[in-house]
mmCIF file of C-alpha atoms in Angstrom:
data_model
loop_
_atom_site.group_PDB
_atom_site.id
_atom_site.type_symbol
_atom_site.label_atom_id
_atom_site.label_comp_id
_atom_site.label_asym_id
_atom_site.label_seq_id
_atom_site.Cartn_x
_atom_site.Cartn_y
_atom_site.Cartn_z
ATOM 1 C CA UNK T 1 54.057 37.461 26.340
ATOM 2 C CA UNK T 2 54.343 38.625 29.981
ATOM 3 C CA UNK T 3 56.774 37.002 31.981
ATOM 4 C CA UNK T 4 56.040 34.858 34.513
ATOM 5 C CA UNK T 5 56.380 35.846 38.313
ATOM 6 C CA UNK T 6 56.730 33.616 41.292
ATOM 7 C CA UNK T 7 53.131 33.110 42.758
ATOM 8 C CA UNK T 8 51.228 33.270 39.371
ATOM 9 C CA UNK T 9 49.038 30.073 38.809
ATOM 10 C CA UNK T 10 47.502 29.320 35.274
ATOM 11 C CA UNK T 11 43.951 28.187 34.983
ATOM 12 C CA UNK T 12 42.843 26.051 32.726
ATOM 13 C CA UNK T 13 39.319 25.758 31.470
ATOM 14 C CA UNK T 14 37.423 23.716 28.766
ATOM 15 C CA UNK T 15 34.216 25.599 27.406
ATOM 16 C CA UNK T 16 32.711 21.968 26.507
ATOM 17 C CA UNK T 17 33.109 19.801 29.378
ATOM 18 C CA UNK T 18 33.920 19.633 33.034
ATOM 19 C CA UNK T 19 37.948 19.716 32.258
ATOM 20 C CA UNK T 20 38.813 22.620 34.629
ATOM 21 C CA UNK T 21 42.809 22.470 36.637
ATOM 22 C CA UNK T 22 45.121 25.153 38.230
ATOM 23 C CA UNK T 23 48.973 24.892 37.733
ATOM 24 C CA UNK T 24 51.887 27.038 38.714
ATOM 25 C CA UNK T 25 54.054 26.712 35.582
ATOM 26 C CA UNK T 26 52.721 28.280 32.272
ATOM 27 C CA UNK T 27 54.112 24.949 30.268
ATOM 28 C CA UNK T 28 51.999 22.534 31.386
ATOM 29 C CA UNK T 29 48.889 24.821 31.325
ATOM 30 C CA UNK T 30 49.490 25.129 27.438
ATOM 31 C CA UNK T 31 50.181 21.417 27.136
ATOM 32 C CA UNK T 32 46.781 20.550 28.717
ATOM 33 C CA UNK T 33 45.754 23.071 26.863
ATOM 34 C CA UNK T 34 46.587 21.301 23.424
ATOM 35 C CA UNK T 35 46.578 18.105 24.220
ATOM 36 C CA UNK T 36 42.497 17.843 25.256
ATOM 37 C CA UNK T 37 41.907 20.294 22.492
ATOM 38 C CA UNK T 38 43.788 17.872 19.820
ATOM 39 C CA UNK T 39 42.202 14.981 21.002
ATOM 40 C CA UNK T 40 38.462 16.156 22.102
ATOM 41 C CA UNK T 41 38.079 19.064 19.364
ATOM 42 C CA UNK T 42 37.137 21.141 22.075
ATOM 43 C CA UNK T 43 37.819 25.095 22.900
ATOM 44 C CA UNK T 44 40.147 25.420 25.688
ATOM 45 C CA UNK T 45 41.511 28.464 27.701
ATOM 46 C CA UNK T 46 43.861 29.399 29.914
ATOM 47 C CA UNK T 47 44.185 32.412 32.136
ATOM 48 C CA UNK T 48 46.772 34.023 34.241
ATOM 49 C CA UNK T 49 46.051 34.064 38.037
ATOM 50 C CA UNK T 50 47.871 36.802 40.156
#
């Protein structure tokens, strides 16, 4: 895993509904991340933003 720099932002996008947010801290991307996939079933992903 690359480490994080100061000014990257983590987007976070579901593939089955309109869940879509940008954060600055790689932690609470993921935890979105899990959290709507555990409770919706849905595909999530995340992606770096330089």
């Amino acid at each position: 895993m690359e480490q994080q720099t100061p000014g990257d932002r983590y987007h976070v996008v579901c593939r089955e509904c309109t869940l879509e947010r940008l954060f600055s801290a790689v932690g609470d991307a993921t935890r979105l991340e899990r959290d709507h996939a555990s409770e919706t079933g849905h595909r999530v992903t995340v992606g770096r933003i330089r």
